[in-house]
Each structure stands twice: as C-alpha cells, then as structure tokens.
PDB file of C-alpha atoms and ligand atoms in Angstrom:
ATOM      1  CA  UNK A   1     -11.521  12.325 -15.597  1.00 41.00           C
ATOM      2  CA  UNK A   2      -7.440  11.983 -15.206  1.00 47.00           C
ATOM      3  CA  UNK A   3      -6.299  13.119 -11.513  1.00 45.00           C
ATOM      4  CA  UNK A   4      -4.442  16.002 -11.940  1.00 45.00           C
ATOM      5  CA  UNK A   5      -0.902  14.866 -11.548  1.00 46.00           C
ATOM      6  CA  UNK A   6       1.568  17.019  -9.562  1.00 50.00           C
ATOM      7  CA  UNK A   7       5.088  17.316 -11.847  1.00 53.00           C
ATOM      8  CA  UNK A   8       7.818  16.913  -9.625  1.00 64.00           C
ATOM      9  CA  UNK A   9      11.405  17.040  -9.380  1.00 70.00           C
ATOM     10  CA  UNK A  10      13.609  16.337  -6.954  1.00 78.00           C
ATOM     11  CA  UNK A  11      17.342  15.628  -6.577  1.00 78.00           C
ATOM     12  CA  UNK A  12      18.073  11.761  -6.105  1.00 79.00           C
ATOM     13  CA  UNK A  13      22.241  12.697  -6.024  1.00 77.00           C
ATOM     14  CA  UNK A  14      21.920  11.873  -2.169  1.00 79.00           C
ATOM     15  CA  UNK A  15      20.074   8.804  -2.419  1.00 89.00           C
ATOM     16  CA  UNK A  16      21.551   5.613  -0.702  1.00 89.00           C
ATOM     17  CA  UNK A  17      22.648   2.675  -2.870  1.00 87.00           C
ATOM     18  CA  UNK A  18      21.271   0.649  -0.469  1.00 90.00           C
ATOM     19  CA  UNK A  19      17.632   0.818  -1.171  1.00 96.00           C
ATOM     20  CA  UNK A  20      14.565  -1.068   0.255  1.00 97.00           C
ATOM     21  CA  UNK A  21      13.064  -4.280  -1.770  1.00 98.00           C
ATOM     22  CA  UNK A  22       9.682  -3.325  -0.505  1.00 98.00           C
ATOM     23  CA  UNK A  23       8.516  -0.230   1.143  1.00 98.00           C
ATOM     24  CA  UNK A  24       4.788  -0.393   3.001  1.00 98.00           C
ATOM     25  CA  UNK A  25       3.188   3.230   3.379  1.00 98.00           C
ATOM     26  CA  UNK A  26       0.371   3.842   5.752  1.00 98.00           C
ATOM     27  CA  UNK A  27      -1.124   7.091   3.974  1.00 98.00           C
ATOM     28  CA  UNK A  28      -2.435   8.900   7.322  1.00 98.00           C
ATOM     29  CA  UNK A  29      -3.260  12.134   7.950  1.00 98.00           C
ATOM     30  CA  UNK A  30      -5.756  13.255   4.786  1.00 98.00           C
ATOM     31  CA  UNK A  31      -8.413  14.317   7.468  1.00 97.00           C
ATOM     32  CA  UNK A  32      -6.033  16.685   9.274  1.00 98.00           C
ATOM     33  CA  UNK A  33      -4.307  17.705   6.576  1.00 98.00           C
ATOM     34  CA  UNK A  34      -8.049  19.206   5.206  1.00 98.00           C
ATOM     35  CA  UNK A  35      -9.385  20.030   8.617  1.00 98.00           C
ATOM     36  CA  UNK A  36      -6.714  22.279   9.332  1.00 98.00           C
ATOM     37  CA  UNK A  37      -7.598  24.227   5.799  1.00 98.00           C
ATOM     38  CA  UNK A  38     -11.090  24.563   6.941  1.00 98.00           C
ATOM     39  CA  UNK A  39     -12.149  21.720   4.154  1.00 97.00           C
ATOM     40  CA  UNK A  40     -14.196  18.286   4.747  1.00 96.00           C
ATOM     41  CA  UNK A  41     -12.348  16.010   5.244  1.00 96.00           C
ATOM     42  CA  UNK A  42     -12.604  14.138   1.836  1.00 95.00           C
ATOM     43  CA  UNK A  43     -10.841  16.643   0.445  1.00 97.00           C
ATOM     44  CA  UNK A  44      -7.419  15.507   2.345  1.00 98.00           C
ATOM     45  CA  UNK A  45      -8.155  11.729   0.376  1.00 97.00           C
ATOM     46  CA  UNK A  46      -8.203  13.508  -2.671  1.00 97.00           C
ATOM     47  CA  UNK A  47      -4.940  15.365  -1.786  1.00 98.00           C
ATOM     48  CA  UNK A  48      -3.645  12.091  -0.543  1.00 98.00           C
ATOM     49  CA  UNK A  49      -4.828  10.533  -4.133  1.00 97.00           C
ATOM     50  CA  UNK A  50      -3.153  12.601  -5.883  1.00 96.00           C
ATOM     51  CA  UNK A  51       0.170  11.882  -3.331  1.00 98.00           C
ATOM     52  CA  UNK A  52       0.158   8.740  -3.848  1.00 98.00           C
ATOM     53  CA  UNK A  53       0.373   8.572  -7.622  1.00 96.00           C
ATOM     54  CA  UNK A  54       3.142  10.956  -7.044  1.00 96.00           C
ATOM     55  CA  UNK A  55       5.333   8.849  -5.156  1.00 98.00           C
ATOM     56  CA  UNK A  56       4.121   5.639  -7.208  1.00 97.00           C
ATOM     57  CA  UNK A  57       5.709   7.221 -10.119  1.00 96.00           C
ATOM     58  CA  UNK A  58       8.994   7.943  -8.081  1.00 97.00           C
ATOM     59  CA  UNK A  59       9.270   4.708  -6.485  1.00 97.00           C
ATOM     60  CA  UNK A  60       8.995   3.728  -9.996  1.00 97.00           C
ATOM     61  CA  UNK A  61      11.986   5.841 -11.323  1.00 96.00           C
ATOM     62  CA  UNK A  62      14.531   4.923  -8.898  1.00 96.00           C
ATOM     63  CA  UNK A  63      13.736   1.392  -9.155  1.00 96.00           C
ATOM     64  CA  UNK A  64      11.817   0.536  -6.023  1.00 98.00           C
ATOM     65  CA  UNK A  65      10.583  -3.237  -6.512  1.00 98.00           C
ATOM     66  CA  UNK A  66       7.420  -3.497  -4.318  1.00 98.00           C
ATOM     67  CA  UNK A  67       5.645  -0.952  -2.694  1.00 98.00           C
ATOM     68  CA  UNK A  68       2.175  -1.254  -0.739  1.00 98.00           C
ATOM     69  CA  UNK A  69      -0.325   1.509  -0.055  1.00 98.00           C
ATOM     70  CA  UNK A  70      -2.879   0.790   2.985  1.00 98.00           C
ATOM     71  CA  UNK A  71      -6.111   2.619   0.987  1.00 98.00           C
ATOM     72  CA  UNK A  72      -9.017   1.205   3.140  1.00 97.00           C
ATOM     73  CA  UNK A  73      -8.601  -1.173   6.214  1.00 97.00           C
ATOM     74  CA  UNK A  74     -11.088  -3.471   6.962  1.00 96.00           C
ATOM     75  CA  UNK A  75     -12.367  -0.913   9.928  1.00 96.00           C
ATOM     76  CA  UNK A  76     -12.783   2.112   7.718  1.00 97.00           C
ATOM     77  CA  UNK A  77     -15.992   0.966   6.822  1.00 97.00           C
ATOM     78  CA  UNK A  78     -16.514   2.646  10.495  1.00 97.00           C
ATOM     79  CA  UNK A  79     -16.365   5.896   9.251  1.00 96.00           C
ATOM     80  CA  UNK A  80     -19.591   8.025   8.151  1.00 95.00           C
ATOM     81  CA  UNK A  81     -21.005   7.232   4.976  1.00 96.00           C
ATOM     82  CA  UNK A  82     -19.776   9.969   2.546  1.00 95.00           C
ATOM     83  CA  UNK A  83     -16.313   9.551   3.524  1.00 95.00           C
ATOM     84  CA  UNK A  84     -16.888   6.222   2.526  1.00 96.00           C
ATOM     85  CA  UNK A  85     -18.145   7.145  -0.573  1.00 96.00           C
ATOM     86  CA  UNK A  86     -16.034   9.667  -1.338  1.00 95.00           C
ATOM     87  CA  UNK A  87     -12.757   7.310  -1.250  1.00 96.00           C
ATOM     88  CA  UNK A  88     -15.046   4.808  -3.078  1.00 96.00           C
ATOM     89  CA  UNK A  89     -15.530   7.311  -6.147  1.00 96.00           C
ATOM     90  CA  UNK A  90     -11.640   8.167  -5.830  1.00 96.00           C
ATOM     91  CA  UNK A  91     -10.287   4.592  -5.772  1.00 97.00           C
ATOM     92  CA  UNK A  92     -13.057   3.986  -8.820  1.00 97.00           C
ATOM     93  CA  UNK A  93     -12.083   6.875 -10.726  1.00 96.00           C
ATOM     94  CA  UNK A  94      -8.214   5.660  -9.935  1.00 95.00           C
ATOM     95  CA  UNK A  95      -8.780   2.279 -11.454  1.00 96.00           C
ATOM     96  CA  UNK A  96      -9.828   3.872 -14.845  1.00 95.00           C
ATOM     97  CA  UNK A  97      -7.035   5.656 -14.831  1.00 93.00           C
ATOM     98  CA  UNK A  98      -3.919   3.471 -15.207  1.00 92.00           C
ATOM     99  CA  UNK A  99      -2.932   3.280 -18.299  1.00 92.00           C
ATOM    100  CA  UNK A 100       0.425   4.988 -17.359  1.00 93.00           C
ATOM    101  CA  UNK A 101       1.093   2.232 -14.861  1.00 94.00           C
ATOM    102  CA  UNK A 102       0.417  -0.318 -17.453  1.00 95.00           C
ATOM    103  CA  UNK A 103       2.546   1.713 -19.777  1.00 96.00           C
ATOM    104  CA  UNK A 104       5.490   1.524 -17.333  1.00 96.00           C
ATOM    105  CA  UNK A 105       4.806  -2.035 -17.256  1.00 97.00           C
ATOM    106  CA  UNK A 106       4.273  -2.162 -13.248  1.00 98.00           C
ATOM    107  CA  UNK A 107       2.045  -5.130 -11.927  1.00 98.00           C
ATOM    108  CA  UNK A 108      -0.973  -4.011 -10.153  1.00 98.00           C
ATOM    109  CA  UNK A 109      -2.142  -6.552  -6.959  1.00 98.00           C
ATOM    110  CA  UNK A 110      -5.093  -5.545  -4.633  1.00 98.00           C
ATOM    111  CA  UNK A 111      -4.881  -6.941  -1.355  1.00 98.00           C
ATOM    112  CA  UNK A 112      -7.635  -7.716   0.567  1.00 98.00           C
ATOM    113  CA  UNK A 113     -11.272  -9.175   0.833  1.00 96.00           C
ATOM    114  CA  UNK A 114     -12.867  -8.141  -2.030  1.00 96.00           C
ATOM    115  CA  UNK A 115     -16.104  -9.378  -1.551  1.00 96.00           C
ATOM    116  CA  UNK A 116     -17.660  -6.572   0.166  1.00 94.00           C
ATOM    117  CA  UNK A 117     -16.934  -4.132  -2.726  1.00 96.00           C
ATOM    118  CA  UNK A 118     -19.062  -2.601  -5.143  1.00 94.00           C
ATOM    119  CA  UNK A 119     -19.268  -5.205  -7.672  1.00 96.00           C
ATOM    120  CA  UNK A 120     -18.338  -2.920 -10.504  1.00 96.00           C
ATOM    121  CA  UNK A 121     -14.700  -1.785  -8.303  1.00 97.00           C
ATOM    122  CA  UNK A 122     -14.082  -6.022  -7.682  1.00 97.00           C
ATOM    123  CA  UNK A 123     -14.644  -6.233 -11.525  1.00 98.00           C
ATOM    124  CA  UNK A 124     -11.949  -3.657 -12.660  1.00 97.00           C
ATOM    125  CA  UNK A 125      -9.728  -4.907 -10.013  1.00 98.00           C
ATOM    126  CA  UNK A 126      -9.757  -8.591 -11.805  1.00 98.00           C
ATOM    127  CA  UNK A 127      -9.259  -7.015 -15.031  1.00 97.00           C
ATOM    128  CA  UNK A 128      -6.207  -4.902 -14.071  1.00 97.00           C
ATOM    129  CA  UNK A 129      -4.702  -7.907 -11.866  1.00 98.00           C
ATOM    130  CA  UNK A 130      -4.741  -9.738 -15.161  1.00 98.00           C
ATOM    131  CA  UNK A 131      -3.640  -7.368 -17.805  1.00 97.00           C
ATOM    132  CA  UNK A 132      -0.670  -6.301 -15.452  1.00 98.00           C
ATOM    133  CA  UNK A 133      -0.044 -10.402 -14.210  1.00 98.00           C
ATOM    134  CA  UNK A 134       3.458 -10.167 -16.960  1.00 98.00           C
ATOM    135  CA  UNK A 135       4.967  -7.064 -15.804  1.00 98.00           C
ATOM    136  CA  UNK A 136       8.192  -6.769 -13.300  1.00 96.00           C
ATOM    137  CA  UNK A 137       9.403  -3.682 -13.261  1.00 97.00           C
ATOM    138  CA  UNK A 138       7.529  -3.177 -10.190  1.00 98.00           C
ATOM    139  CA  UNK A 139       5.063  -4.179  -7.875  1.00 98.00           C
ATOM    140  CA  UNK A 140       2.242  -2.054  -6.567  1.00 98.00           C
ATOM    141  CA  UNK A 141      -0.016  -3.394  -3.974  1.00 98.00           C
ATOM    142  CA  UNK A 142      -2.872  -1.661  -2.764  1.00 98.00           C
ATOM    143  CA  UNK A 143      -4.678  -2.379  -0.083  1.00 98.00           C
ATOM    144  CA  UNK A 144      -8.339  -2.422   0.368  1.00 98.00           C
ATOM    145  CA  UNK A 145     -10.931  -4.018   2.436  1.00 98.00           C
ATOM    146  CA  UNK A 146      -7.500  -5.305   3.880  1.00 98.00           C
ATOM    147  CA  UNK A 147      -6.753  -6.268   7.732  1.00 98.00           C
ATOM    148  CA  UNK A 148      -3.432  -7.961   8.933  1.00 98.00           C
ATOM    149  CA  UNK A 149      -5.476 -10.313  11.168  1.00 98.00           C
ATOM    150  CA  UNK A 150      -8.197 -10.879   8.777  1.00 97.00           C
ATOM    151  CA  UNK A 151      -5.593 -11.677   6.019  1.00 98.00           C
ATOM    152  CA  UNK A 152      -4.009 -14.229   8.578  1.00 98.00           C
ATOM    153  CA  UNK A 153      -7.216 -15.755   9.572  1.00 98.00           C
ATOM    154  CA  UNK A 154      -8.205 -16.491   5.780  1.00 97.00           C
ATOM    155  CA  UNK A 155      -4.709 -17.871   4.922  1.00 98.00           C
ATOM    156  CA  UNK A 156      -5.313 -20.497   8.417  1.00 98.00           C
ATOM    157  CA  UNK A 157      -8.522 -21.313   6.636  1.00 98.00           C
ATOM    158  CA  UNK A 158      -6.983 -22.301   3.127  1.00 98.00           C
ATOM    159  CA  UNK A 159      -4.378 -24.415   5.211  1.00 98.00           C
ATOM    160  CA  UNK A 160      -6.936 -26.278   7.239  1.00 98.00           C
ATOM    161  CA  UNK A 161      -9.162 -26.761   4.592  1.00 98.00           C
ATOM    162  CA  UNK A 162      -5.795 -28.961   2.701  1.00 98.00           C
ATOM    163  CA  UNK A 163      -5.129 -30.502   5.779  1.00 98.00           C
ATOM    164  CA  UNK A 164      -9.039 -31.434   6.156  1.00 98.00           C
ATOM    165  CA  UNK A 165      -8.568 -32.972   2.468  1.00 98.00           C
ATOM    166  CA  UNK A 166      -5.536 -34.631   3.700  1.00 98.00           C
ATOM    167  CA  UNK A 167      -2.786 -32.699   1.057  1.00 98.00           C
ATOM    168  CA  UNK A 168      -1.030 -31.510   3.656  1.00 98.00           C
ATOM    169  CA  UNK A 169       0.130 -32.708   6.963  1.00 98.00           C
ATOM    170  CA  UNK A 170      -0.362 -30.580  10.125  1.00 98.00           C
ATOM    171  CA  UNK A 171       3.411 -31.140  10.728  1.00 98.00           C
ATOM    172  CA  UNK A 172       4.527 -29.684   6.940  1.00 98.00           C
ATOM    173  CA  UNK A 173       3.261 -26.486   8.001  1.00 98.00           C
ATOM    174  CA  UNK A 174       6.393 -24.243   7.700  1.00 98.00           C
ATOM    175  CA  UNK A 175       6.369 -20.145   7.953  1.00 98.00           C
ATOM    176  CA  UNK A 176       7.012 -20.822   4.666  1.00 98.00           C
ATOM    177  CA  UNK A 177       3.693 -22.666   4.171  1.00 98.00           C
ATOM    178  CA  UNK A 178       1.803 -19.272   6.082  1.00 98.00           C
ATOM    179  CA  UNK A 179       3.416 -16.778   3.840  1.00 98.00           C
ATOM    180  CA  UNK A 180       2.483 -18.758   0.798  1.00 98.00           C
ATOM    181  CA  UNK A 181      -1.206 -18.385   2.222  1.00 98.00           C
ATOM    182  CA  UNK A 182      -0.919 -14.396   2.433  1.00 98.00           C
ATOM    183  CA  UNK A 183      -2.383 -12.277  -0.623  1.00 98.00           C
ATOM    184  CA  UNK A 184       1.080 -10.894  -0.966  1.00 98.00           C
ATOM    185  CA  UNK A 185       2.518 -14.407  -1.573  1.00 97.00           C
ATOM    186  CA  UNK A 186       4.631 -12.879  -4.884  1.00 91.00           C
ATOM    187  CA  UNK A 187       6.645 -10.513  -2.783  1.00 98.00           C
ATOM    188  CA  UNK A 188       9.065 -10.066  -0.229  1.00 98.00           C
ATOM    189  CA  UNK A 189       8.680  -9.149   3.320  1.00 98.00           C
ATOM    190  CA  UNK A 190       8.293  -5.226   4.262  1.00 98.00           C
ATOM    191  CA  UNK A 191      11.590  -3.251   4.574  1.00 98.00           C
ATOM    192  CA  UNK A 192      10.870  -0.335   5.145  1.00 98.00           C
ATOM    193  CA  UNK A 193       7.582   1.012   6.361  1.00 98.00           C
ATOM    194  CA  UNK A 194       6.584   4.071   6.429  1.00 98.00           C
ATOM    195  CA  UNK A 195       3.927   5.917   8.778  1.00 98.00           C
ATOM    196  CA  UNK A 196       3.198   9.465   8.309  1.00 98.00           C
ATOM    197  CA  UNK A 197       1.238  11.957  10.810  1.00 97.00           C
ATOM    198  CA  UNK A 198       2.968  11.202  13.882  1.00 98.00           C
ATOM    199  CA  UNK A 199       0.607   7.928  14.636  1.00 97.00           C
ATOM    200  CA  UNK A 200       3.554   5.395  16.116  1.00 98.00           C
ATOM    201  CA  UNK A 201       1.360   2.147  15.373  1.00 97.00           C
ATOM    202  CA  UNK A 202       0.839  -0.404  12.663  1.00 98.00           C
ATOM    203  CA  UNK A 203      -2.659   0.094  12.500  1.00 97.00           C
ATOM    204  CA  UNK A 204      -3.332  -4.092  11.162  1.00 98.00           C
ATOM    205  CA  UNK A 205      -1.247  -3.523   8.240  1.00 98.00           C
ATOM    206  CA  UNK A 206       0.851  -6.326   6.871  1.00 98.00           C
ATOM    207  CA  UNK A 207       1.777  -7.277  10.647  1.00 98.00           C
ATOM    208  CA  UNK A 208       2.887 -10.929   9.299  1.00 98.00           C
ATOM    209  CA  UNK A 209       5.031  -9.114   6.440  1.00 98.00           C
ATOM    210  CA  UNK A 210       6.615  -6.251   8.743  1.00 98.00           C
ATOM    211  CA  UNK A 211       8.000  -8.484  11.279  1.00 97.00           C
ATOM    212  CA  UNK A 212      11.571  -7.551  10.267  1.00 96.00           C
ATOM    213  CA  UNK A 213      10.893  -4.605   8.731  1.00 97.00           C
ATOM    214  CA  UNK A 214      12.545  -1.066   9.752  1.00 97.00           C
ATOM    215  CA  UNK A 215       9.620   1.903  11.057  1.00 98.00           C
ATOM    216  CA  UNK A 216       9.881   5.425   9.672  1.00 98.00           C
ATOM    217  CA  UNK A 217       7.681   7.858  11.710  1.00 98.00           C
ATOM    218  CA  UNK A 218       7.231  11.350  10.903  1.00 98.00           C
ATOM    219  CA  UNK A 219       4.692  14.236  11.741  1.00 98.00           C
ATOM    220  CA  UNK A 220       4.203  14.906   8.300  1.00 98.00           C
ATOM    221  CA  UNK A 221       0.743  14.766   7.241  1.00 98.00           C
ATOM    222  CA  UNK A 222       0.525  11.897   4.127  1.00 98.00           C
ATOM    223  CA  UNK A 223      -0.664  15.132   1.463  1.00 98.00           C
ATOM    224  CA  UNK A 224       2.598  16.851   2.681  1.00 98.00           C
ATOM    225  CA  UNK A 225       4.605  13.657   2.364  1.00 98.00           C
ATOM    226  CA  UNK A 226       6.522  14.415  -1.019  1.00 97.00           C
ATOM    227  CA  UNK A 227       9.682  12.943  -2.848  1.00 97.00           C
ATOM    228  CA  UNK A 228      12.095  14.972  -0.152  1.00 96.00           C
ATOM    229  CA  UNK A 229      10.613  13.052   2.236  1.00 98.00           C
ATOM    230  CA  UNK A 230      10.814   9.772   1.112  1.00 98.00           C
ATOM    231  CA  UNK A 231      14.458  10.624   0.572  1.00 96.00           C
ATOM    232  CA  UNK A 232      14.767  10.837   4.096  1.00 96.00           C
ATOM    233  CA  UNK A 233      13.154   8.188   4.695  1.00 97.00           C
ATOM    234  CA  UNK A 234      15.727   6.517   2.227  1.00 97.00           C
ATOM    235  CA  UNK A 235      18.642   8.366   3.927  1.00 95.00           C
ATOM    236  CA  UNK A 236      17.635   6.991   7.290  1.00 95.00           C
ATOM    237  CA  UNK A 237      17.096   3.066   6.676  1.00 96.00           C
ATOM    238  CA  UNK A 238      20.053   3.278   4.462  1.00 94.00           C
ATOM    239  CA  UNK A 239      21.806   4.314   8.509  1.00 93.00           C
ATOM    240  CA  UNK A 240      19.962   1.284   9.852  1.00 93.00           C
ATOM    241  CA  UNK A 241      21.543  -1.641  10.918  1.00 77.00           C
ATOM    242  CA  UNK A 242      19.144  -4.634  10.034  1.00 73.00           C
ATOM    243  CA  UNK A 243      20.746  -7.701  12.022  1.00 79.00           C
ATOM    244  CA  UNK A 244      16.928  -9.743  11.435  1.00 79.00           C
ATOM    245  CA  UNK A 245      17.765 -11.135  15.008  1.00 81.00           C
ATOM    246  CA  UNK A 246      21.649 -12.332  14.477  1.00 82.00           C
ATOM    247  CA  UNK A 247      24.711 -10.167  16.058  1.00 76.00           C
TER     248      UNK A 247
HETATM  249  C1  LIG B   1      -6.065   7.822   6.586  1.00 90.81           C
HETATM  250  O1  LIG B   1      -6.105   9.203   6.896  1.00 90.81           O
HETATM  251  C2  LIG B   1      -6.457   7.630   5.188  1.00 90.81           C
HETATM  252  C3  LIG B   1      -7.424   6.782   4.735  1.00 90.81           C
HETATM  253  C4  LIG B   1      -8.216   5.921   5.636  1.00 90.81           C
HETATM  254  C5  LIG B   1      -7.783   6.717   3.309  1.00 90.81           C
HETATM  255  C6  LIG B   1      -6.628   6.739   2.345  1.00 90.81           C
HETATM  256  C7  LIG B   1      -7.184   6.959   0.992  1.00 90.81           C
HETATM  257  C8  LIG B   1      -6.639   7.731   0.034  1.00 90.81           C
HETATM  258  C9  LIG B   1      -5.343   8.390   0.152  1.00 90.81           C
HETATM  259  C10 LIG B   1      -7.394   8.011  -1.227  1.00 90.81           C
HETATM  260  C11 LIG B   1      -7.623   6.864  -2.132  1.00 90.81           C
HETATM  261  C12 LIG B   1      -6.390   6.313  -2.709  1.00 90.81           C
HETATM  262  C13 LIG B   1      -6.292   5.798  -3.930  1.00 90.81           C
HETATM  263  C14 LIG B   1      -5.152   4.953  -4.287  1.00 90.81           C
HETATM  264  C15 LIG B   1      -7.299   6.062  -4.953  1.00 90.81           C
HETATM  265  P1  LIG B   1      -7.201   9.721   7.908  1.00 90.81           P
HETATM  266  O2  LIG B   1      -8.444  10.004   7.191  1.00 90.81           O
HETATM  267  O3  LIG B   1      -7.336   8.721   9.022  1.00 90.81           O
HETATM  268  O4  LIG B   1      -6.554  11.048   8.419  1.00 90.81           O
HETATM  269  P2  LIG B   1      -6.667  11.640   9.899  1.00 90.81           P
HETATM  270  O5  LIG B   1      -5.914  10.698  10.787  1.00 90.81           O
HETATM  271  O6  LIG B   1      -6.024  12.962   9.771  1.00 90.81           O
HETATM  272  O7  LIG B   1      -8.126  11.718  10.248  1.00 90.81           O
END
C-alpha cells in the first residue's frame, strides 16, 4: 500500500543560487517526535517515512544532485526487536513503492552491508540499483546496515586484497584510490549535512565523505523537518564561507 504522501508547497523565491552538490541528512528524532504524542515510538519512523519522501521529491524539484538519507546504521540493530521490525516493514513497503522515483528518472544506490538483510529487502535493492543504474537527474542514496568505519574498513580490505594480488602498489594508494573503495564512489563529497533534533554529532555517517562538508544543526525533530526548513538550511550554507583549508 502507497505511503500517504504529504502535498506540499512552499515558496523557493528566497532560495540561494548557490546550492549544495550533495546534501547528507541524518533523519533523528522519530522516537521523540512520537513519544511526546503519547505514541510508540514506531510511529515517529513512519512520520519520518513519510518526511523523507517529502523532501526527496523537493530536493528533486530544485535540482539537488545527490542526497543521502542515514535509514539504519550498523548499531540500530541495538534497538528492541519491533522497532526493528517495524522500520524493516517500512523500508520494505518503501522499496515497492518507487515507481515515481523511477518516473522522475532519479538513480537509486543503497549504501551499506547488505548481507545481514532479509534476503527478500537485498533482492529488491539489486533490482532497483539496476533499473535506476541510467538515470542522472539525481542521486538518492540510502543508507542501511551502513557505518562510516565499517564502510572504511571494507574499502581497506578491497585495497589489500589488489595489493596481495600484486595490481596495485602500496605506494599508488592515493585518497583518490580510498574514495574509489567507498560505496558512494559515483558521487561527490558531502556539502551540506544536515542533523536534525538538536544531536551535535555525526553519529558514523559518511565521516570519510563529510570531511569538508558544512554542519546544519537544528532542534527540529526529523517529522517536523519540512521544505521551510531545508530552505534554511539552504539560506544558511549559501552564508558559509567554504575555504576547504586555503585562505
Ligand atoms: C533516528 O531517530 C531514526 C532512525 C534510526 C530510523 C530512521 C528511519 C526512518 C525515517 C523510516 C524508514 C525510512 C525509509 C526511507 C523507508 P530515533 O529513533 O533515534 O529518534 P530519537 O532520537 O527521538 O529516539
């Protein structure tokens, strides 16, 4: 059954030319956001579901190029059971439903260790990597089963295994070489990243990709996170000078 999408509008007359290449959002605060309405908690991830398509479909119209969603860090698995489950069923339910994403001919990219997924959710992911492989109008990563280290650890692995096979030498090993290694080795560093709830950390998420990248930090809750806010969030790095460590 389709998520129920939320129509909005909002004015984008005050939106900076200067826009990000790649935004990252950390969608935090779903548990709060339900808590505080006297609902469990999977309610909020719901809510946040439906947010995100939201602002996927915005991102889209004002010609964002990449943007990545942290869904499910390689820790969450920490959490009880049914939460588990319950983001499980929404992220399955979500990749059934993306025909409009197709439709606006936006390449899909899961990021992360897929292997300890349902089998049936690893399938789907394949399929919709594939069928969206052509498209560039944008780029949506989502990220699940992912952790920065993790993701850094497998790409020394890939490297070590060439140099054990004697492709590469230790000494060609460039940044370059690393960020080739990453699972987001089609797009461009972070640029803006974005951290609802009023956590100030990065939480493990793309900490190789963010190392230039501007921090937004609000005490929004991610359900409450609309358009507007992006805009400000827009407003604000459009303010920021990036000098990426010249004067
Ligand atoms: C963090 O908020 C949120 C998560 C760990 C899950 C995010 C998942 C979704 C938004 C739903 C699935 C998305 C898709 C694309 C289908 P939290 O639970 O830590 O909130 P809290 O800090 O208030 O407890």
């Amino acid at each position: 059954m389709a998520l129920p999408f939320r129509k909005k509008t909002v004015s984008t007359d005050t939106l900076p030319e200067q826009l990000p290449k790649h935004i990252g959002f950390i969608m935090d605060g779903n548990g709060r956001w339900a808590t505080k309405r006297g609902m469990p908690r999977k309610f909020g991830h719901r809510e946040g579901a439906k947010n995100f398509h939201d602002l996927t479909r915005y991102c889209r119209s004002i010609g964002i190029q990449n943007i990545s969603f942290y869904v499910f860090s390689t820790e969450n698995w920490k959490r009880p059971q049914e939460e588990v489950d319950a983001i499980m069923d929404l992220l399955w339910q979500y990749l059934n439903d993306c025909d409009e994403y197709l439709e606006q001919e936006v390449r899909m990219i899961f990021i992360g260790d897929k292997s300890r997924l349902p089998e049936r959710i690893q399938k789907r992911m394949l399929e919709l990597e594939a069928d969206s492989a052509k498209y560039n109008k944008m780029n949506l990563l989502l990220a699940i089963n992912y952790g920065g280290r993790d993701e850094i650890k497998h790409a020394a692995q890939e490297i070590a295994a060439e140099v054990k096979a004697g492709t590469l030498q230790p000494d060609q090993i460039t940044e370059d070489t690393i960020s080739q290694h990453l699972y987001t080795k089609d797009v461009p560093d972070v640029d803006l990243l974005i951290r609802p709830s009023g956590e100030l950390r990065l939480s493990n998420f793309l900490i190789w990709q963010c190392a230039y990248a501007e921090y937004y930090f609000t005490n929004v809750l991610w359900p409450d996170f609309s358009r507007e806010e992006l805009n400000k969030a827009l407003v604000e790095y459009s303010k920021r000078g990036r000098r990426f460590g010249g004067v």
